[in-house]
Tab-separated table of C-alpha atoms in Angstrom:
chain	number	residue	atom	x	y	z
Y	1	MET	CA	221.349	-241.390	58.587
Y	2	PHE	CA	224.471	-243.366	57.750
Y	3	VAL	CA	226.252	-246.104	59.710
Y	4	CYS	CA	229.922	-245.400	60.291
Y	5	ALA	CA	232.961	-247.394	61.361
Y	6	GLY	CA	236.151	-245.954	62.781
Y	7	LEU	CA	234.760	-242.465	62.292
Y	8	LEU	CA	236.403	-240.898	65.304
Y	9	ALA	CA	240.125	-241.337	65.648
Y	10	ALA	CA	241.669	-241.705	69.096
Y	11	CYS	CA	243.965	-238.718	69.388
Y	12	SER	CA	244.572	-235.533	71.262
Y	13	GLY	CA	242.656	-232.414	70.302
Y	14	ALA	CA	244.209	-229.057	69.669
Y	15	SER	CA	243.603	-228.150	73.299
Y	16	GLY	CA	245.370	-231.273	74.548
Y	17	SER	CA	242.079	-232.903	75.494
Y	18	ALA	CA	241.471	-236.627	75.100
Y	19	VAL	CA	239.255	-237.605	72.179
Y	20	VAL	CA	237.041	-240.668	72.385
Y	21	GLU	CA	237.314	-243.338	69.682
Y	22	ILE	CA	234.062	-244.750	68.312
Y	23	GLU	CA	234.416	-247.953	66.320
Y	24	SER	CA	230.895	-248.103	64.924
Y	25	VAL	CA	227.428	-246.560	64.997
Y	26	ALA	CA	224.317	-248.564	64.167
Y	27	GLU	CA	220.587	-248.063	64.476
Y	28	VAL	CA	218.887	-250.418	66.935
Y	29	SER	CA	215.799	-252.127	65.481
Y	30	PRO	CA	215.865	-250.049	62.266
Y	31	SER	CA	212.249	-250.917	61.447
Y	32	ALA	CA	210.826	-249.634	64.747
Y	33	SER	CA	210.889	-246.370	66.661
Y	34	VAL	CA	211.091	-246.150	70.450
Y	35	PRO	CA	207.404	-246.164	71.532
Y	36	ALA	CA	207.905	-243.733	74.400
Y	37	LEU	CA	204.894	-241.498	73.676
Y	38	GLU	CA	201.785	-243.138	72.260
Y	39	GLY	CA	199.499	-240.919	70.205
Y	40	VAL	CA	202.009	-238.030	69.996
Y	41	ALA	CA	202.581	-236.083	66.785
Y	42	GLN	CA	205.540	-233.925	67.823
Y	43	THR	CA	207.810	-233.646	70.826
Y	44	ARG	CA	211.244	-232.479	71.952
Y	45	GLY	CA	213.860	-233.956	74.211
Y	46	GLY	CA	213.813	-237.354	75.781
Y	47	VAL	CA	216.064	-237.045	78.846
Y	48	SER	CA	216.058	-240.226	80.896
Y	49	LEU	CA	217.173	-241.781	84.157
Y	50	ILE	CA	216.407	-244.754	86.387
Y	51	ALA	CA	214.211	-243.843	89.361
Y	52	PHE	CA	211.254	-245.323	91.231
Y	53	GLU	CA	212.344	-248.781	89.986
Y	54	ARG	CA	211.727	-247.888	86.350
Y	55	GLY	CA	213.186	-245.937	83.469
Y	56	LEU	CA	211.761	-242.407	83.396
Y	57	TRP	CA	211.716	-240.469	80.120
Y	58	LEU	CA	210.927	-236.746	80.186
Y	59	PHE	CA	209.992	-234.722	77.110
Y	60	GLY	CA	209.512	-231.050	76.318
Y	61	PRO	CA	206.710	-229.397	74.310
Y	62	THR	CA	204.437	-232.145	73.012
Y	63	THR	CA	201.573	-232.155	70.509
Y	64	SER	CA	199.064	-235.016	70.462
Y	65	LEU	CA	197.535	-236.557	67.384
Y	66	GLN	CA	194.028	-236.192	68.824
Y	67	PRO	CA	192.477	-233.530	71.087
Y	68	ASP	CA	191.857	-234.416	74.723
Y	69	ALA	CA	188.509	-234.074	76.495
Y	70	ASP	CA	189.098	-230.305	76.787
Y	71	GLY	CA	189.888	-229.940	73.092
Y	72	ARG	CA	193.642	-229.393	73.638
Y	73	VAL	CA	196.439	-231.080	71.765
Y	74	ASP	CA	199.425	-229.241	73.258
Y	75	ARG	CA	201.352	-229.838	76.471
Y	76	ALA	CA	204.451	-228.061	77.788
Y	77	SER	CA	205.941	-231.450	78.645
Y	78	ALA	CA	205.147	-235.151	78.848
Y	79	TRP	CA	206.632	-238.242	80.427
Y	80	SER	CA	206.531	-241.990	80.205
Y	81	SER	CA	208.173	-244.965	81.891
Y	82	THR	CA	209.398	-248.446	81.071
Y	83	MET	CA	210.686	-251.513	82.887
Y	84	ASP	CA	213.013	-252.290	79.973
Y	85	PHE	CA	216.613	-251.324	80.755
Y	86	ASP	CA	218.271	-253.402	78.013
Y	87	ALA	CA	218.551	-251.398	74.803
Y	88	ASP	CA	220.286	-253.982	72.608
Y	89	ASP	CA	216.983	-255.029	71.011
Y	90	GLY	CA	215.157	-251.706	71.344
Y	91	LEU	CA	213.193	-250.340	74.277
Y	92	GLY	CA	209.628	-250.882	75.456
Y	93	PRO	CA	206.877	-251.268	76.158
Y	94	PHE	CA	206.361	-247.792	77.641
Y	95	GLU	CA	203.526	-246.538	79.807
Y	96	MET	CA	202.690	-242.934	78.969
Y	97	ALA	CA	201.391	-240.869	81.882
Y	98	THR	CA	198.036	-239.194	81.160
Y	99	ASP	CA	196.081	-236.482	82.932
Y	100	ALA	CA	192.400	-236.126	83.826
Y	101	ALA	CA	191.564	-234.883	80.320
Y	102	GLY	CA	193.128	-237.943	78.711
Y	103	GLY	CA	196.123	-236.117	77.245
Y	104	PRO	CA	199.815	-236.484	78.132
Y	105	ALA	CA	200.470	-235.647	81.779
Y	106	GLU	CA	202.879	-232.761	82.220
Y	107	VAL	CA	206.009	-233.364	84.263
Y	108	LEU	CA	205.746	-230.169	86.308
Y	109	ILE	CA	202.738	-228.857	88.209
Y	110	LYS	CA	201.639	-225.281	87.573
Y	111	THR	CA	200.895	-222.870	90.401
Y	112	ALA	CA	197.449	-221.387	91.007
Y	113	GLU	CA	198.692	-218.076	89.611
Y	114	GLU	CA	199.953	-219.721	86.426
Y	115	LEU	CA	196.668	-221.578	85.941
Y	116	ALA	CA	194.761	-218.317	86.459
Y	117	PHE	CA	196.948	-216.606	83.836
Y	118	GLU	CA	196.111	-219.339	81.330
Y	119	ALA	CA	192.401	-219.284	82.180
Y	120	ALA	CA	192.204	-215.503	81.737
Y	121	GLY	CA	193.685	-215.761	78.249
Y	122	ALA	CA	192.130	-219.046	77.153
Y	123	GLU	CA	189.849	-217.442	74.536
Y	124	LEU	CA	192.573	-215.324	72.947
Y	125	GLU	CA	194.439	-216.304	69.812
Y	126	PRO	CA	196.887	-217.671	70.482
Y	127	PRO	CA	195.757	-218.613	73.986
Y	128	ALA	CA	197.865	-217.614	76.971
Y	129	ARG	CA	200.258	-220.367	78.015
Y	130	VAL	CA	202.827	-221.005	80.729
Y	131	ARG	CA	205.383	-223.551	79.562
Y	132	LEU	CA	207.454	-225.515	82.057
Y	133	GLU	CA	209.932	-227.579	80.056
Y	134	PRO	CA	212.179	-230.167	81.748
Y	135	LEU	CA	215.845	-229.543	80.999
Y	136	GLY	CA	217.314	-232.521	82.818
Y	137	ALA	CA	216.882	-234.801	85.810
Y	138	ALA	CA	219.140	-236.571	88.293
Y	139	ARG	CA	218.888	-238.331	91.641
Y	140	GLN	CA	219.669	-236.025	94.561
Y	141	SER	CA	221.556	-238.931	96.112
Y	142	LEU	CA	222.118	-242.566	95.139
Y	143	TYR	CA	218.645	-243.610	96.307
Y	144	GLY	CA	217.135	-240.174	96.923
Y	145	PRO	CA	214.387	-238.204	95.203
Y	146	VAL	CA	214.714	-236.905	91.657
Y	147	LEU	CA	215.758	-233.330	90.957
Y	148	VAL	CA	214.012	-232.054	87.822
Y	149	TYR	CA	215.542	-228.893	86.404
Y	150	TYR	CA	213.231	-226.910	84.148
Y	151	ALA	CA	212.865	-223.731	82.119
Y	152	LYS	CA	209.826	-221.470	82.372
Y	153	SER	CA	208.546	-219.457	79.434
Y	154	ARG	CA	205.302	-217.653	78.727
Y	155	VAL	CA	203.059	-216.934	75.753
Y	156	ASP	CA	200.966	-213.812	76.257
Y	157	GLY	CA	197.526	-214.546	74.835
Y	158	GLY	CA	196.351	-212.468	71.905
Y	159	SER	CA	199.841	-211.226	71.135
Y	160	GLY	CA	200.062	-212.882	67.751
Y	161	GLY	CA	202.602	-215.228	69.250
Y	162	SER	CA	205.151	-212.432	69.729
Y	163	GLY	CA	204.553	-211.648	73.405
Y	164	GLY	CA	206.110	-213.398	76.354
Y	165	GLY	CA	209.320	-215.401	76.061
Y	166	ALA	CA	211.821	-216.884	78.493
Y	167	VAL	CA	211.141	-216.224	82.180
Y	168	GLY	CA	213.852	-218.226	83.934
Y	169	SER	CA	214.831	-221.668	85.203
Y	170	SER	CA	214.713	-223.617	88.432
Y	171	VAL	CA	214.544	-227.052	90.033
Y	172	ALA	CA	211.682	-229.216	91.282
Y	173	ILE	CA	211.684	-232.333	93.445
Y	174	TRP	CA	210.027	-235.639	92.558
Y	175	ASN	CA	209.541	-237.816	95.630
Y	176	ALA	CA	207.104	-240.426	94.327
Y	177	VAL	CA	206.163	-241.323	90.790
Y	178	GLU	CA	202.434	-240.819	91.363
Y	179	LEU	CA	202.890	-237.285	92.754
Y	180	GLY	CA	204.739	-235.620	89.897
Y	181	ALA	CA	207.506	-233.090	90.307
Y	182	GLN	CA	206.748	-230.500	93.000
Y	183	ARG	CA	208.049	-226.950	92.539
Y	184	PRO	CA	209.186	-225.340	95.807
Y	185	VAL	CA	208.336	-221.709	96.528
Y	186	PHE	CA	211.586	-219.915	97.367
Y	187	ASP	CA	210.298	-216.381	97.931
Y	188	PRO	CA	206.506	-215.876	98.149
Y	189	ALA	CA	206.919	-212.108	97.694
Y	190	ALA	CA	208.976	-212.379	94.484
Y	191	PRO	CA	207.390	-211.901	91.029
Y	192	GLU	CA	208.573	-215.431	90.183
Y	193	PRO	CA	208.534	-217.223	93.541
Y	194	THR	CA	209.487	-220.659	92.177
Y	195	LEU	CA	212.520	-219.683	90.067
Y	196	LEU	CA	216.220	-219.780	90.962
Y	197	PHE	CA	217.493	-218.062	87.817
Y	198	LEU	CA	215.721	-215.220	86.033
Y	199	ALA	CA	216.053	-214.323	82.348
Y	200	PRO	CA	218.295	-213.026	80.888
Y	201	GLU	CA	220.482	-215.124	83.215
Y	202	PRO	CA	221.539	-218.429	81.641
Y	203	ALA	CA	218.950	-221.189	82.158
Y	204	TYR	CA	220.976	-223.607	84.265
Y	205	GLY	CA	219.568	-227.128	84.417
Y	206	LEU	CA	220.867	-229.094	81.434
Y	207	ALA	CA	222.451	-232.510	81.990
Y	208	PRO	CA	222.487	-232.521	85.827
Y	209	THR	CA	225.090	-234.911	87.199
Y	210	LEU	CA	225.800	-235.952	90.784
Y	211	VAL	CA	229.556	-236.038	91.479
Y	212	ASP	CA	231.035	-236.372	94.983
Y	213	GLY	CA	227.912	-235.023	96.661
Y	214	ALA	CA	227.499	-232.038	94.314
Y	215	VAL	CA	225.107	-231.543	91.418
Y	216	HIS	CA	226.667	-230.071	88.290
Y	217	VAL	CA	224.345	-228.453	85.737
Y	218	TRP	CA	224.888	-226.776	82.391
Y	219	ALA	CA	223.436	-223.750	80.637
Y	220	CYS	CA	223.799	-223.440	76.865
Y	221	THR	CA	222.481	-220.129	75.576
Y	222	ASP	CA	221.742	-219.578	71.892
Y	223	ARG	CA	223.608	-216.430	70.794
Y	224	GLN	CA	222.743	-217.095	67.105
Y	225	VAL	CA	226.377	-217.224	66.034
Y	226	GLU	CA	227.320	-219.691	68.795
Y	227	VAL	CA	225.846	-221.523	71.782
Y	228	PRO	CA	228.263	-221.079	74.712
Y	229	CYS	CA	227.907	-223.727	77.420
Y	230	THR	CA	228.774	-222.856	81.020
Y	231	LEU	CA	228.842	-225.012	84.149
Y	232	ALA	CA	227.441	-224.548	87.657
Y	233	SER	CA	227.824	-226.681	90.772
Y	234	VAL	CA	225.870	-226.908	94.022
Y	235	PRO	CA	225.991	-229.264	97.035
Y	236	ALA	CA	223.179	-231.769	96.438
Y	237	GLY	CA	221.538	-230.949	99.755
Y	238	GLU	CA	221.472	-227.237	98.853
Y	239	ALA	CA	220.128	-227.540	95.296
Y	240	PHE	CA	217.141	-225.321	96.197
Y	241	GLU	CA	219.316	-222.477	97.531
Y	242	ARG	CA	220.311	-219.962	94.861
Y	243	ASP	CA	223.199	-218.587	96.900
Y	244	ALA	CA	224.767	-222.055	97.100
Y	245	TYR	CA	225.433	-222.287	93.347
Y	246	ARG	CA	228.964	-221.703	92.084
Y	247	PHE	CA	230.024	-221.049	88.496
Y	248	TRP	CA	233.147	-222.285	86.716
Y	249	THR	CA	235.334	-219.390	85.553
Y	250	GLY	CA	238.015	-221.399	83.790
Y	251	ALA	CA	240.287	-221.182	86.818
Y	252	GLY	CA	237.957	-221.991	89.726
Y	253	TRP	CA	234.450	-221.645	91.145
Y	254	SER	CA	232.869	-218.246	91.703
Y	255	GLU	CA	229.712	-217.011	93.423
Y	256	ALA	CA	229.167	-214.547	90.556
Y	257	ILE	CA	227.086	-215.898	87.690
Y	258	ASP	CA	228.486	-213.330	85.275
Y	259	GLU	CA	231.984	-214.746	85.801
Y	260	ALA	CA	231.022	-218.117	84.293
Y	261	ALA	CA	233.311	-218.927	81.362
Y	262	PRO	CA	232.142	-220.974	78.352
Y	263	LEU	CA	233.676	-224.431	78.230
Y	264	PHE	CA	232.615	-225.138	74.658
Y	265	ASP	CA	230.205	-224.164	71.894
Y	266	GLY	CA	227.305	-226.616	72.119
Y	267	ALA	CA	223.534	-226.711	71.634
Y	268	GLU	CA	220.467	-225.648	73.594
Y	269	ARG	CA	219.765	-229.303	74.459
Y	270	LEU	CA	222.516	-231.764	75.295
Y	271	SER	CA	223.459	-234.667	77.532
Y	272	VAL	CA	226.661	-235.105	79.543
Y	273	HIS	CA	227.714	-238.232	81.433
Y	274	LEU	CA	230.822	-240.145	82.485
Y	275	ASN	CA	231.829	-243.256	80.581
Y	276	GLY	CA	234.014	-245.463	82.759
Y	277	PHE	CA	235.107	-247.665	79.849
Y	278	VAL	CA	237.158	-244.817	78.368
Y	279	ASP	CA	237.283	-242.772	81.609
Y	280	LEU	CA	236.004	-239.679	79.832
Y	281	TRP	CA	233.017	-237.372	80.109
Y	282	LEU	CA	230.950	-237.420	76.920
Y	283	ALA	CA	228.691	-234.592	75.707
Y	284	PHE	CA	226.235	-235.477	72.927
Y	285	TYR	CA	224.081	-233.039	70.976
Y	286	ALA	CA	222.962	-232.063	67.465
Y	287	LYS	CA	224.714	-229.404	65.402
Y	288	GLU	CA	223.776	-228.434	61.841
Y	289	GLY	CA	222.165	-231.755	60.972
Y	290	VAL	CA	224.817	-233.954	62.572
Y	291	ALA	CA	224.942	-235.810	65.890
Y	292	VAL	CA	228.229	-234.821	67.529
Y	293	VAL	CA	230.250	-235.673	70.614
Y	294	ARG	CA	232.850	-233.906	72.718
Y	295	SER	CA	234.938	-235.602	75.401
Y	296	ALA	CA	236.918	-234.451	78.424
Y	297	PRO	CA	238.801	-235.974	81.369
Y	298	ALA	CA	236.793	-233.750	83.765
Y	299	LEU	CA	233.561	-231.778	83.629
Y	300	THR	CA	235.641	-228.610	83.755
Y	301	GLY	CA	237.601	-229.746	80.698
Y	302	PRO	CA	239.572	-229.408	78.646
Y	303	TRP	CA	236.889	-230.468	76.179
Y	304	SER	CA	237.827	-231.978	72.840
Y	305	PRO	CA	236.895	-230.469	69.498
Y	306	GLU	CA	233.409	-231.230	68.241
Y	307	LEU	CA	233.467	-234.536	66.350
Y	308	PRO	CA	230.745	-236.084	64.157
Y	309	VAL	CA	228.985	-239.281	65.219
Y	310	THR	CA	226.452	-239.624	62.403
Y	311	GLU	CA	224.558	-237.517	59.911
Y	312	LEU	CA	220.883	-236.933	60.725
Y	313	GLU	CA	217.859	-236.882	58.473
Y	314	PRO	CA	216.436	-233.467	57.528
Y	315	GLY	CA	214.317	-232.119	60.371
Y	316	ALA	CA	215.874	-234.377	63.020
Y	317	HIS	CA	216.690	-232.908	66.442
Y	318	SER	CA	217.050	-233.638	70.180
Y	319	VAL	CA	220.172	-235.806	70.138
Y	320	LEU	CA	220.746	-237.086	73.688
Y	321	GLY	CA	222.870	-239.766	75.312
Y	322	HIS	CA	221.477	-242.169	77.894
Y	323	GLY	CA	224.218	-243.150	80.305
Y	324	GLU	CA	221.976	-245.481	82.310
Y	325	LEU	CA	221.614	-247.756	79.262
Y	326	ARG	CA	225.362	-248.424	78.830
Y	327	ARG	CA	226.292	-252.066	78.275
Y	328	GLU	CA	229.491	-254.117	78.353
Y	329	ALA	CA	230.984	-251.930	81.092
Y	330	GLY	CA	230.426	-248.840	78.943
Y	331	ALA	CA	231.803	-250.163	75.650
Y	332	LEU	CA	228.299	-249.700	74.239
Y	333	GLU	CA	226.643	-246.293	74.471
Y	334	TYR	CA	223.095	-245.408	73.380
Y	335	LEU	CA	221.752	-242.204	71.832
Y	336	THR	CA	218.263	-241.152	70.853
Y	337	TYR	CA	217.051	-238.456	68.528
Y	338	VAL	CA	213.702	-237.262	67.175
Y	339	ARG	CA	212.995	-237.288	63.443
Y	340	PRO	CA	209.999	-236.889	61.112
Y	341	SER	CA	208.441	-240.257	60.311
Y	342	PRO	CA	209.163	-241.420	56.738
Y	343	GLU	CA	205.526	-242.534	56.499
Y	344	ASP	CA	204.097	-239.200	57.683
Y	345	PRO	CA	206.488	-236.224	57.988
Y	346	ALA	CA	203.944	-234.416	60.187
Y	347	VAL	CA	204.459	-237.081	62.869
Y	348	GLU	CA	207.758	-237.426	64.721
Y	349	GLU	CA	209.355	-240.571	66.122
Y	350	LEU	CA	212.152	-241.367	68.566
Y	351	ARG	CA	215.082	-243.358	67.153
Y	352	LEU	CA	217.753	-245.305	69.034
Y	353	LEU	CA	221.445	-245.590	68.080
Y	354	GLU	CA	224.106	-247.918	69.490
Y	355	LEU	CA	227.728	-246.734	69.616
Y	356	ARG	CA	230.645	-249.099	70.214
Y	357	LEU	CA	233.623	-247.381	71.830
Y	358	SER	CA	237.261	-248.393	71.656
Y	359	PRO	CA	239.186	-248.519	74.946
Y	360	SER	CA	241.297	-245.447	75.557
């Protein structure tokens, strides 16, 4: 990684969109990683928000350094929390949630049918697995419960790892920290009773944001050549009703999901939040070994060209912004990313970057 100064020029993009100016990028506490997941070898993600009077950090597929009491090292997700909201000197300590077997506690609770599927294929190689990966989380209202959007995928046991795949995406509700995120059943008679969107529909749920009583969520689908990102919106009180979602077409909102128009080429994991210091929406993600940012005056665009923030180490991934950590009225932004540890490349660590913005 390199530290940059004046890397992004304040200008207008080719589309006429406003481009954020970043004066400098520096690593916070260069000698220490963010200790969000103790005893973890590999993970993905790191979306965060403030809820239940603490900072919640949600991660995707996670592998532990040591087996739990059941002999497992893998989890579909994990989460931890901290009372530290000031990132200028690093973050921590964190309390990692654990389950009855002593491993990382998963964010989302599996249904009886999903547990039975895993049990039936537990002795196969690879074993059958249902993966519920958090995509993003946001408060349903200023002081309301947390909406946790997630993607469901499946590994069919004994398939040599080739069976299964994406199933769909949906939203869960987290009312109290000790309860975990509960997944509502929308249609008991459906093959996937807990899902709002079914593959091959886009997996809406990235970077949920509450704006004027509506939740806006993104879907960024890997098409190999590009990763088009589309936007959906739903009244916050109707987030569990599939028919209430509307999709941005480029000219307005439509009930038809297939009319959603890509707003930009992004990545399968990203963050999007409003920065009041520059009065722009900022989208952070990783692309081809570089942390990048796009900016826009509105969620619906126009979005700026993709601009580099900093080069990443080989193998680094999961670049995400953390809007709740902003300091100095938004002049300071914070990003995290996951990289292989220099001491042991088989073990990953979470790093923290501080960005200083110039006023627009």
